Amino acid sequence: MSDGESTLSQAADAVEEASNHKVLDVLARAGFAVMALLHIIVGVIAIAIAFGHSGEAEATGAIAQLADNPWGPVVMWGCVVACLGLALWQASEATLRMRGEPRKDRIAKLISSGFLAIAYGSVGLSFAGFAVGLRGDSGDSTRDFSAALMDQPLGLWVLVAVGLTIIGIGVYFVVKGVSRGFKKEELFHFNGTRRGTVIDSLGAVGHVAKGVALGLTGLLFIIAAAKHSPEENTGLDGSLKALQGHPFGPTLLVAIGAGFIAYGIFALIRARFGRM
């Protein structure tokens, strides 16, 4: 090994050691707790919508609920730090901690944890926007994104690809919930106990509900592309509200909402006891 390679290896070791610091561990767990809380709030809003109440059943709607309290700004900045800490932890999972693993495993982890790092970082930026008074609407953002894509030469096909990708992620969540694949990867602290059975059930129901919701969201992308109508693509909130007009829509909304709450409770337990 050359001196240059040795220096790079030592630097990577130092960065990896820093990524294992207790502070980052605490921030990542706090970030998981924040994401869990958002899922619970989205679930409550979805159930409320099923009974005719207003609300935005997506991340910004949940963040708005947290912001609308006397401690709103403090809560917002605390969530920014937690989510960015979680994003940094996921980035280290995708890169530094996989250095000694086989190439195939490194690539798979880079894709999965890298995607999550971007997602958690985006949520952190949404909290930052609310903290400084810039309240956004994810439905408007999704419509603008779809319209901008469709103005491009291959935009329609890209929009379809985005929709199929989201549906694929939804299928992944459903399969993970049905097979209970989350047990080995995320939470095995209570294996073999009565509480463990309850927690496994929460995880299974929550993963399936989230997968179904993502599938509906991806379907809106494809429908918007097929009809050349980007204004119809309103993200998770729009996909859930679209169920209201169907005969069994309210029942399905309640089921998805309950599933999101189950996922949130599972994620809270994962934040405390899960593998890091």
PDB file of C-alpha atoms in Angstrom:
ATOM      1  CA  MET A   1       0.000   0.000   0.000  1.00  0.00           C
ATOM      2  CA  SER A   2       1.413   3.419  -0.994  1.00  0.00           C
ATOM      3  CA  ASP A   3       1.792   6.291   1.468  1.00  0.00           C
ATOM      4  CA  GLY A   4      -1.114   8.090  -0.193  1.00  0.00           C
ATOM      5  CA  GLU A   5      -3.425   5.075   0.076  1.00  0.00           C
ATOM      6  CA  SER A   6      -2.336   4.552   3.690  1.00  0.00           C
ATOM      7  CA  THR A   7      -3.140   8.176   4.538  1.00  0.00           C
ATOM      8  CA  LEU A   8      -6.578   7.918   2.890  1.00  0.00           C
ATOM      9  CA  SER A   9      -7.289   4.687   4.759  1.00  0.00           C
ATOM     10  CA  GLN A  10      -6.301   6.259   8.068  1.00  0.00           C
ATOM     11  CA  ALA A  11      -8.464   9.293   7.327  1.00  0.00           C
ATOM     12  CA  ALA A  12     -11.433   7.033   6.486  1.00  0.00           C
ATOM     13  CA  ASP A  13     -10.881   5.103   9.721  1.00  0.00           C
ATOM     14  CA  ALA A  14     -10.892   8.360  11.674  1.00  0.00           C
ATOM     15  CA  VAL A  15     -14.109   9.544  10.012  1.00  0.00           C
ATOM     16  CA  GLU A  16     -15.748   6.157  10.607  1.00  0.00           C
ATOM     17  CA  GLU A  17     -14.756   6.297  14.269  1.00  0.00           C
ATOM     18  CA  ALA A  18     -16.287   9.774  14.499  1.00  0.00           C
ATOM     19  CA  SER A  19     -19.489   8.454  12.901  1.00  0.00           C
ATOM     20  CA  ASN A  20     -19.754   5.912  15.715  1.00  0.00           C
ATOM     21  CA  HIS A  21     -19.693   8.652  18.348  1.00  0.00           C
ATOM     22  CA  LYS A  22     -22.420   8.551  20.974  1.00  0.00           C
ATOM     23  CA  VAL A  23     -23.663  12.027  19.984  1.00  0.00           C
ATOM     24  CA  LEU A  24     -24.483  10.908  16.439  1.00  0.00           C
ATOM     25  CA  ASP A  25     -26.169   7.800  17.821  1.00  0.00           C
ATOM     26  CA  VAL A  26     -28.398   9.950  20.055  1.00  0.00           C
ATOM     27  CA  LEU A  27     -29.221  12.331  17.191  1.00  0.00           C
ATOM     28  CA  ALA A  28     -30.068   9.435  14.862  1.00  0.00           C
ATOM     29  CA  ARG A  29     -32.393   7.894  17.443  1.00  0.00           C
ATOM     30  CA  ALA A  30     -34.008  11.300  17.959  1.00  0.00           C
ATOM     31  CA  GLY A  31     -34.444  11.537  14.195  1.00  0.00           C
ATOM     32  CA  PHE A  32     -36.158   8.146  14.104  1.00  0.00           C
ATOM     33  CA  ALA A  33     -38.462   9.354  16.879  1.00  0.00           C
ATOM     34  CA  VAL A  34     -39.332  12.494  14.885  1.00  0.00           C
ATOM     35  CA  MET A  35     -40.135  10.417  11.788  1.00  0.00           C
ATOM     36  CA  ALA A  36     -42.250   8.113  13.959  1.00  0.00           C
ATOM     37  CA  LEU A  37     -44.218  11.078  15.299  1.00  0.00           C
ATOM     38  CA  LEU A  38     -44.815  12.373  11.772  1.00  0.00           C
ATOM     39  CA  HIS A  39     -46.259   8.999  10.753  1.00  0.00           C
ATOM     40  CA  ILE A  40     -48.591   8.992  13.750  1.00  0.00           C
ATOM     41  CA  ILE A  41     -49.832  12.519  12.960  1.00  0.00           C
ATOM     42  CA  VAL A  42     -50.344  11.648   9.266  1.00  0.00           C
ATOM     43  CA  GLY A  43     -52.325   8.596  10.360  1.00  0.00           C
ATOM     44  CA  VAL A  44     -54.549  10.675  12.638  1.00  0.00           C
ATOM     45  CA  ILE A  45     -55.135  13.214   9.839  1.00  0.00           C
ATOM     46  CA  ALA A  46     -56.023  10.420   7.373  1.00  0.00           C
ATOM     47  CA  ILE A  47     -58.637   9.053   9.783  1.00  0.00           C
ATOM     48  CA  ALA A  48     -60.004  12.564  10.329  1.00  0.00           C
ATOM     49  CA  ILE A  49     -60.310  13.043   6.551  1.00  0.00           C
ATOM     50  CA  ALA A  50     -62.285   9.782   6.344  1.00  0.00           C
ATOM     51  CA  PHE A  51     -64.861  11.361   8.664  1.00  0.00           C
ATOM     52  CA  GLY A  52     -65.093  14.565   6.640  1.00  0.00           C
ATOM     53  CA  HIS A  53     -62.599  16.768   8.473  1.00  0.00           C
ATOM     54  CA  SER A  54     -59.965  18.882   6.740  1.00  0.00           C
ATOM     55  CA  GLY A  55     -56.219  18.425   6.891  1.00  0.00           C
ATOM     56  CA  GLU A  56     -53.150  17.533   4.854  1.00  0.00           C
ATOM     57  CA  ALA A  57     -52.267  13.858   5.229  1.00  0.00           C
ATOM     58  CA  GLU A  58     -48.574  14.160   4.381  1.00  0.00           C
ATOM     59  CA  ALA A  59     -45.311  15.306   5.920  1.00  0.00           C
ATOM     60  CA  THR A  60     -45.819  19.072   5.670  1.00  0.00           C
ATOM     61  CA  GLY A  61     -49.317  18.746   7.122  1.00  0.00           C
ATOM     62  CA  ALA A  62     -47.869  16.830  10.073  1.00  0.00           C
ATOM     63  CA  ILE A  63     -45.063  19.381  10.490  1.00  0.00           C
ATOM     64  CA  ALA A  64     -47.654  22.175  10.486  1.00  0.00           C
ATOM     65  CA  GLN A  65     -49.447  20.449  13.362  1.00  0.00           C
ATOM     66  CA  LEU A  66     -46.197  20.402  15.355  1.00  0.00           C
ATOM     67  CA  ALA A  67     -45.432  24.021  14.456  1.00  0.00           C
ATOM     68  CA  ASP A  68     -48.809  25.307  15.642  1.00  0.00           C
ATOM     69  CA  ASN A  69     -48.072  25.305  19.361  1.00  0.00           C
ATOM     70  CA  PRO A  70     -46.401  27.772  21.754  1.00  0.00           C
ATOM     71  CA  TRP A  71     -43.100  25.895  21.525  1.00  0.00           C
ATOM     72  CA  GLY A  72     -43.305  25.639  17.729  1.00  0.00           C
ATOM     73  CA  PRO A  73     -39.986  27.310  16.780  1.00  0.00           C
ATOM     74  CA  VAL A  74     -38.027  25.388  19.417  1.00  0.00           C
ATOM     75  CA  VAL A  75     -39.638  22.121  18.322  1.00  0.00           C
ATOM     76  CA  MET A  76     -38.911  22.920  14.661  1.00  0.00           C
ATOM     77  CA  TRP A  77     -35.193  23.566  15.211  1.00  0.00           C
ATOM     78  CA  GLY A  78     -34.893  20.517  17.449  1.00  0.00           C
ATOM     79  CA  CYS A  79     -36.423  18.408  14.677  1.00  0.00           C
ATOM     80  CA  VAL A  80     -34.048  19.967  12.123  1.00  0.00           C
ATOM     81  CA  VAL A  81     -31.039  18.853  14.163  1.00  0.00           C
ATOM     82  CA  ALA A  82     -32.500  15.386  14.760  1.00  0.00           C
ATOM     83  CA  CYS A  83     -33.398  14.775  11.096  1.00  0.00           C
ATOM     84  CA  LEU A  84     -30.052  16.039   9.792  1.00  0.00           C
ATOM     85  CA  GLY A  85     -28.304  13.859  12.380  1.00  0.00           C
ATOM     86  CA  LEU A  86     -30.298  10.867  11.133  1.00  0.00           C
ATOM     87  CA  ALA A  87     -29.450  11.768   7.522  1.00  0.00           C
ATOM     88  CA  LEU A  88     -25.743  11.921   8.418  1.00  0.00           C
ATOM     89  CA  TRP A  89     -25.969   8.567  10.194  1.00  0.00           C
ATOM     90  CA  GLN A  90     -27.651   6.997   7.149  1.00  0.00           C
ATOM     91  CA  ALA A  91     -24.938   8.472   4.913  1.00  0.00           C
ATOM     92  CA  SER A  92     -22.267   6.841   7.084  1.00  0.00           C
ATOM     93  CA  GLU A  93     -24.223   3.556   6.887  1.00  0.00           C
ATOM     94  CA  ALA A  94     -24.191   3.821   3.101  1.00  0.00           C
ATOM     95  CA  THR A  95     -20.462   4.484   2.821  1.00  0.00           C
ATOM     96  CA  LEU A  96     -18.039   4.280   5.740  1.00  0.00           C
ATOM     97  CA  ARG A  97     -19.479   1.298   7.582  1.00  0.00           C
ATOM     98  CA  MET A  98     -19.645  -0.851   4.437  1.00  0.00           C
ATOM     99  CA  ARG A  99     -15.985  -0.514   3.421  1.00  0.00           C
ATOM    100  CA  GLY A 100     -15.074  -4.096   4.308  1.00  0.00           C
ATOM    101  CA  GLU A 101     -18.180  -5.722   2.826  1.00  0.00           C
ATOM    102  CA  PRO A 102     -18.518  -7.438  -0.587  1.00  0.00           C
ATOM    103  CA  ARG A 103     -19.045  -5.107  -3.546  1.00  0.00           C
ATOM    104  CA  LYS A 104     -22.624  -6.299  -4.145  1.00  0.00           C
ATOM    105  CA  ASP A 105     -23.593  -5.557  -0.529  1.00  0.00           C
ATOM    106  CA  ARG A 106     -21.875  -2.152  -0.665  1.00  0.00           C
ATOM    107  CA  ILE A 107     -23.828  -1.128  -3.767  1.00  0.00           C
ATOM    108  CA  ALA A 108     -27.155  -2.315  -2.301  1.00  0.00           C
ATOM    109  CA  LYS A 109     -26.499  -0.427   0.933  1.00  0.00           C
ATOM    110  CA  LEU A 110     -25.370   2.667  -0.950  1.00  0.00           C
ATOM    111  CA  ILE A 111     -28.678   2.738  -2.820  1.00  0.00           C
ATOM    112  CA  SER A 112     -30.965   2.006   0.157  1.00  0.00           C
ATOM    113  CA  SER A 113     -29.266   4.060   2.867  1.00  0.00           C
ATOM    114  CA  GLY A 114     -28.287   6.778   0.393  1.00  0.00           C
ATOM    115  CA  PHE A 115     -31.935   7.209  -0.584  1.00  0.00           C
ATOM    116  CA  LEU A 116     -32.942   7.353   3.077  1.00  0.00           C
ATOM    117  CA  ALA A 117     -30.222   9.920   3.827  1.00  0.00           C
ATOM    118  CA  ILE A 118     -31.652  12.182   1.112  1.00  0.00           C
ATOM    119  CA  ALA A 119     -35.225  11.614   2.325  1.00  0.00           C
ATOM    120  CA  TYR A 120     -34.428  12.378   5.976  1.00  0.00           C
ATOM    121  CA  GLY A 121     -32.360  15.399   4.973  1.00  0.00           C
ATOM    122  CA  SER A 122     -35.296  16.700   2.929  1.00  0.00           C
ATOM    123  CA  VAL A 123     -37.612  16.356   5.923  1.00  0.00           C
ATOM    124  CA  GLY A 124     -35.050  18.252   8.002  1.00  0.00           C
ATOM    125  CA  LEU A 125     -35.060  21.066   5.443  1.00  0.00           C
ATOM    126  CA  SER A 126     -38.876  21.125   5.575  1.00  0.00           C
ATOM    127  CA  PHE A 127     -38.676  21.625   9.344  1.00  0.00           C
ATOM    128  CA  ALA A 128     -36.134  24.420   8.765  1.00  0.00           C
ATOM    129  CA  GLY A 129     -38.528  26.093   6.321  1.00  0.00           C
ATOM    130  CA  PHE A 130     -41.317  26.075   8.910  1.00  0.00           C
ATOM    131  CA  ALA A 131     -38.878  27.323  11.563  1.00  0.00           C
ATOM    132  CA  VAL A 132     -38.130  30.478   9.526  1.00  0.00           C
ATOM    133  CA  GLY A 133     -41.754  30.987   8.506  1.00  0.00           C
ATOM    134  CA  LEU A 134     -41.664  29.448   5.021  1.00  0.00           C
ATOM    135  CA  ARG A 135     -44.632  27.097   5.066  1.00  0.00           C
ATOM    136  CA  GLY A 136     -44.873  24.900   2.011  1.00  0.00           C
ATOM    137  CA  ASP A 137     -47.490  22.575   0.578  1.00  0.00           C
ATOM    138  CA  SER A 138     -46.187  19.253  -0.681  1.00  0.00           C
ATOM    139  CA  GLY A 139     -49.172  18.940  -3.022  1.00  0.00           C
ATOM    140  CA  ASP A 140     -48.229  22.197  -4.770  1.00  0.00           C
ATOM    141  CA  SER A 141     -44.576  21.135  -4.851  1.00  0.00           C
ATOM    142  CA  THR A 142     -45.488  17.797  -6.426  1.00  0.00           C
ATOM    143  CA  ARG A 143     -47.683  19.502  -9.028  1.00  0.00           C
ATOM    144  CA  ASP A 144     -44.905  21.975  -9.867  1.00  0.00           C
ATOM    145  CA  PHE A 145     -42.368  19.146 -10.100  1.00  0.00           C
ATOM    146  CA  SER A 146     -44.643  17.148 -12.419  1.00  0.00           C
ATOM    147  CA  ALA A 147     -45.359  20.184 -14.611  1.00  0.00           C
ATOM    148  CA  ALA A 148     -41.646  21.034 -14.880  1.00  0.00           C
ATOM    149  CA  LEU A 149     -40.848  17.460 -15.869  1.00  0.00           C
ATOM    150  CA  MET A 150     -43.558  17.313 -18.525  1.00  0.00           C
ATOM    151  CA  ASP A 151     -42.154  20.452 -20.140  1.00  0.00           C
ATOM    152  CA  GLN A 152     -38.972  18.497 -20.928  1.00  0.00           C
ATOM    153  CA  PRO A 153     -38.571  16.323 -24.062  1.00  0.00           C
ATOM    154  CA  LEU A 154     -38.505  13.032 -22.139  1.00  0.00           C
ATOM    155  CA  GLY A 155     -40.299  14.383 -19.098  1.00  0.00           C
ATOM    156  CA  LEU A 156     -43.404  12.252 -19.526  1.00  0.00           C
ATOM    157  CA  TRP A 157     -41.372   9.041 -19.451  1.00  0.00           C
ATOM    158  CA  VAL A 158     -39.340  10.286 -16.511  1.00  0.00           C
ATOM    159  CA  LEU A 159     -42.599  10.973 -14.663  1.00  0.00           C
ATOM    160  CA  VAL A 160     -43.752   7.425 -15.388  1.00  0.00           C
ATOM    161  CA  ALA A 161     -40.384   6.113 -14.171  1.00  0.00           C
ATOM    162  CA  VAL A 162     -40.732   8.123 -10.941  1.00  0.00           C
ATOM    163  CA  GLY A 163     -44.223   6.704 -10.433  1.00  0.00           C
ATOM    164  CA  LEU A 164     -43.043   3.139 -11.047  1.00  0.00           C
ATOM    165  CA  THR A 165     -40.139   3.670  -8.650  1.00  0.00           C
ATOM    166  CA  ILE A 166     -42.474   4.864  -5.897  1.00  0.00           C
ATOM    167  CA  ILE A 167     -44.775   1.900  -6.544  1.00  0.00           C
ATOM    168  CA  GLY A 168     -41.715  -0.371  -6.361  1.00  0.00           C
ATOM    169  CA  ILE A 169     -40.790   1.095  -2.978  1.00  0.00           C
ATOM    170  CA  GLY A 170     -44.391   0.555  -1.884  1.00  0.00           C
ATOM    171  CA  VAL A 171     -44.231  -3.098  -2.940  1.00  0.00           C
ATOM    172  CA  TYR A 172     -40.968  -3.406  -0.999  1.00  0.00           C
ATOM    173  CA  PHE A 173     -42.681  -2.121   2.151  1.00  0.00           C
ATOM    174  CA  VAL A 174     -45.617  -4.501   1.680  1.00  0.00           C
ATOM    175  CA  VAL A 175     -43.322  -7.495   1.186  1.00  0.00           C
ATOM    176  CA  LYS A 176     -41.202  -6.427   4.149  1.00  0.00           C
ATOM    177  CA  GLY A 177     -44.319  -6.176   6.303  1.00  0.00           C
ATOM    178  CA  VAL A 178     -45.843  -9.490   5.194  1.00  0.00           C
ATOM    179  CA  SER A 179     -42.547 -11.372   5.533  1.00  0.00           C
ATOM    180  CA  ARG A 180     -41.651  -9.430   8.698  1.00  0.00           C
ATOM    181  CA  GLY A 181     -38.256  -8.772   7.188  1.00  0.00           C
ATOM    182  CA  PHE A 182     -37.860  -5.756   9.466  1.00  0.00           C
ATOM    183  CA  LYS A 183     -37.212  -8.020  12.486  1.00  0.00           C
ATOM    184  CA  LYS A 184     -33.675  -8.964  11.556  1.00  0.00           C
ATOM    185  CA  GLU A 185     -32.700  -5.578  10.176  1.00  0.00           C
ATOM    186  CA  GLU A 186     -34.309  -3.182  12.616  1.00  0.00           C
ATOM    187  CA  LEU A 187     -35.659  -4.635  15.840  1.00  0.00           C
ATOM    188  CA  PHE A 188     -34.917  -7.904  17.605  1.00  0.00           C
ATOM    189  CA  HIS A 189     -34.665  -6.664  21.204  1.00  0.00           C
ATOM    190  CA  PHE A 190     -37.978  -8.273  22.225  1.00  0.00           C
ATOM    191  CA  ASN A 191     -37.717 -11.507  20.223  1.00  0.00           C
ATOM    192  CA  GLY A 192     -39.434 -14.418  21.923  1.00  0.00           C
ATOM    193  CA  THR A 193     -41.496 -12.275  24.309  1.00  0.00           C
ATOM    194  CA  ARG A 194     -45.196 -11.429  24.404  1.00  0.00           C
ATOM    195  CA  ARG A 195     -44.373  -7.755  23.846  1.00  0.00           C
ATOM    196  CA  GLY A 196     -42.285  -8.826  20.877  1.00  0.00           C
ATOM    197  CA  THR A 197     -45.345 -10.415  19.258  1.00  0.00           C
ATOM    198  CA  VAL A 198     -47.320  -7.182  19.637  1.00  0.00           C
ATOM    199  CA  ILE A 199     -44.425  -5.102  18.299  1.00  0.00           C
ATOM    200  CA  ASP A 200     -44.010  -7.446  15.322  1.00  0.00           C
ATOM    201  CA  SER A 201     -47.719  -7.071  14.532  1.00  0.00           C
ATOM    202  CA  LEU A 202     -47.443  -3.276  14.674  1.00  0.00           C
ATOM    203  CA  GLY A 203     -44.459  -3.418  12.341  1.00  0.00           C
ATOM    204  CA  ALA A 204     -46.197  -5.746   9.895  1.00  0.00           C
ATOM    205  CA  VAL A 205     -49.414  -3.700   9.738  1.00  0.00           C
ATOM    206  CA  GLY A 206     -47.484  -0.435   9.556  1.00  0.00           C
ATOM    207  CA  HIS A 207     -45.187  -1.515   6.740  1.00  0.00           C
ATOM    208  CA  VAL A 208     -48.108  -2.839   4.665  1.00  0.00           C
ATOM    209  CA  ALA A 209     -50.154   0.360   5.177  1.00  0.00           C
ATOM    210  CA  LYS A 210     -47.210   2.547   4.233  1.00  0.00           C
ATOM    211  CA  GLY A 211     -46.581   0.390   1.174  1.00  0.00           C
ATOM    212  CA  VAL A 212     -50.199   0.725   0.025  1.00  0.00           C
ATOM    213  CA  ALA A 213     -50.082   4.513   0.491  1.00  0.00           C
ATOM    214  CA  LEU A 214     -46.840   4.743  -1.504  1.00  0.00           C
ATOM    215  CA  GLY A 215     -48.378   2.597  -4.229  1.00  0.00           C
ATOM    216  CA  LEU A 216     -51.329   4.988  -4.504  1.00  0.00           C
ATOM    217  CA  THR A 217     -48.939   7.949  -4.616  1.00  0.00           C
ATOM    218  CA  GLY A 218     -46.909   6.369  -7.409  1.00  0.00           C
ATOM    219  CA  LEU A 219     -50.113   5.630  -9.297  1.00  0.00           C
ATOM    220  CA  LEU A 220     -50.964   9.355  -9.301  1.00  0.00           C
ATOM    221  CA  PHE A 221     -47.639  10.091 -11.031  1.00  0.00           C
ATOM    222  CA  ILE A 222     -48.471   7.584 -13.771  1.00  0.00           C
ATOM    223  CA  ILE A 223     -52.056   8.839 -14.155  1.00  0.00           C
ATOM    224  CA  ALA A 224     -50.812  12.441 -14.414  1.00  0.00           C
ATOM    225  CA  ALA A 225     -48.362  11.387 -17.149  1.00  0.00           C
ATOM    226  CA  ALA A 226     -50.952   9.320 -19.046  1.00  0.00           C
ATOM    227  CA  LYS A 227     -53.510  12.144 -19.000  1.00  0.00           C
ATOM    228  CA  HIS A 228     -50.886  14.893 -19.506  1.00  0.00           C
ATOM    229  CA  SER A 229     -52.373  16.562 -16.431  1.00  0.00           C
ATOM    230  CA  PRO A 230     -49.655  17.420 -13.881  1.00  0.00           C
ATOM    231  CA  GLU A 231     -52.239  19.295 -11.801  1.00  0.00           C
ATOM    232  CA  GLU A 232     -53.759  15.915 -10.865  1.00  0.00           C
ATOM    233  CA  ASN A 233     -50.543  14.780  -9.186  1.00  0.00           C
ATOM    234  CA  THR A 234     -50.856  15.925  -5.570  1.00  0.00           C
ATOM    235  CA  GLY A 235     -48.651  13.441  -3.738  1.00  0.00           C
ATOM    236  CA  LEU A 236     -49.608  11.377  -0.703  1.00  0.00           C
ATOM    237  CA  ASP A 237     -52.288  13.802   0.495  1.00  0.00           C
ATOM    238  CA  GLY A 238     -53.997  13.811  -2.899  1.00  0.00           C
ATOM    239  CA  SER A 239     -53.811  10.044  -3.276  1.00  0.00           C
ATOM    240  CA  LEU A 240     -55.485   9.516   0.093  1.00  0.00           C
ATOM    241  CA  LYS A 241     -58.151  12.170  -0.473  1.00  0.00           C
ATOM    242  CA  ALA A 242     -58.911  10.595  -3.854  1.00  0.00           C
ATOM    243  CA  LEU A 243     -60.243   7.591  -1.930  1.00  0.00           C
ATOM    244  CA  GLN A 244     -63.098   9.656  -0.450  1.00  0.00           C
ATOM    245  CA  GLY A 245     -65.203   9.387  -3.592  1.00  0.00           C
ATOM    246  CA  HIS A 246     -65.105   5.577  -3.724  1.00  0.00           C
ATOM    247  CA  PRO A 247     -67.660   3.332  -1.968  1.00  0.00           C
ATOM    248  CA  PHE A 248     -65.126   1.768   0.371  1.00  0.00           C
ATOM    249  CA  GLY A 249     -62.817   4.796   0.354  1.00  0.00           C
ATOM    250  CA  PRO A 250     -63.480   6.022   3.914  1.00  0.00           C
ATOM    251  CA  THR A 251     -62.995   2.501   5.295  1.00  0.00           C
ATOM    252  CA  LEU A 252     -59.709   2.169   3.412  1.00  0.00           C
ATOM    253  CA  LEU A 253     -58.662   5.627   4.637  1.00  0.00           C
ATOM    254  CA  VAL A 254     -59.272   4.596   8.240  1.00  0.00           C
ATOM    255  CA  ALA A 255     -57.323   1.367   7.668  1.00  0.00           C
ATOM    256  CA  ILE A 256     -54.370   3.225   6.133  1.00  0.00           C
ATOM    257  CA  GLY A 257     -54.489   5.846   8.881  1.00  0.00           C
ATOM    258  CA  ALA A 258     -54.484   3.154  11.560  1.00  0.00           C
ATOM    259  CA  GLY A 259     -51.611   1.478   9.742  1.00  0.00           C
ATOM    260  CA  PHE A 260     -49.592   4.703   9.751  1.00  0.00           C
ATOM    261  CA  ILE A 261     -50.204   5.042  13.486  1.00  0.00           C
ATOM    262  CA  ALA A 262     -49.069   1.435  13.973  1.00  0.00           C
ATOM    263  CA  TYR A 263     -45.958   2.143  11.911  1.00  0.00           C
ATOM    264  CA  GLY A 264     -45.270   5.259  13.984  1.00  0.00           C
ATOM    265  CA  ILE A 265     -45.554   3.355  17.269  1.00  0.00           C
ATOM    266  CA  PHE A 266     -43.283   0.637  15.893  1.00  0.00           C
ATOM    267  CA  ALA A 267     -40.795   3.283  14.749  1.00  0.00           C
ATOM    268  CA  LEU A 268     -40.805   4.902  18.194  1.00  0.00           C
ATOM    269  CA  ILE A 269     -39.869   1.547  19.738  1.00  0.00           C
ATOM    270  CA  ARG A 270     -37.256   1.090  17.021  1.00  0.00           C
ATOM    271  CA  ALA A 271     -35.836   4.530  17.870  1.00  0.00           C
ATOM    272  CA  ARG A 272     -35.243   3.409  21.425  1.00  0.00           C
ATOM    273  CA  PHE A 273     -34.268  -0.255  21.099  1.00  0.00           C
ATOM    274  CA  GLY A 274     -33.367  -0.805  17.428  1.00  0.00           C
ATOM    275  CA  ARG A 275     -29.937  -1.684  16.084  1.00  0.00           C
ATOM    276  CA  MET A 276     -27.764   1.313  15.281  1.00  0.00           C
TER     277      MET A 276
END
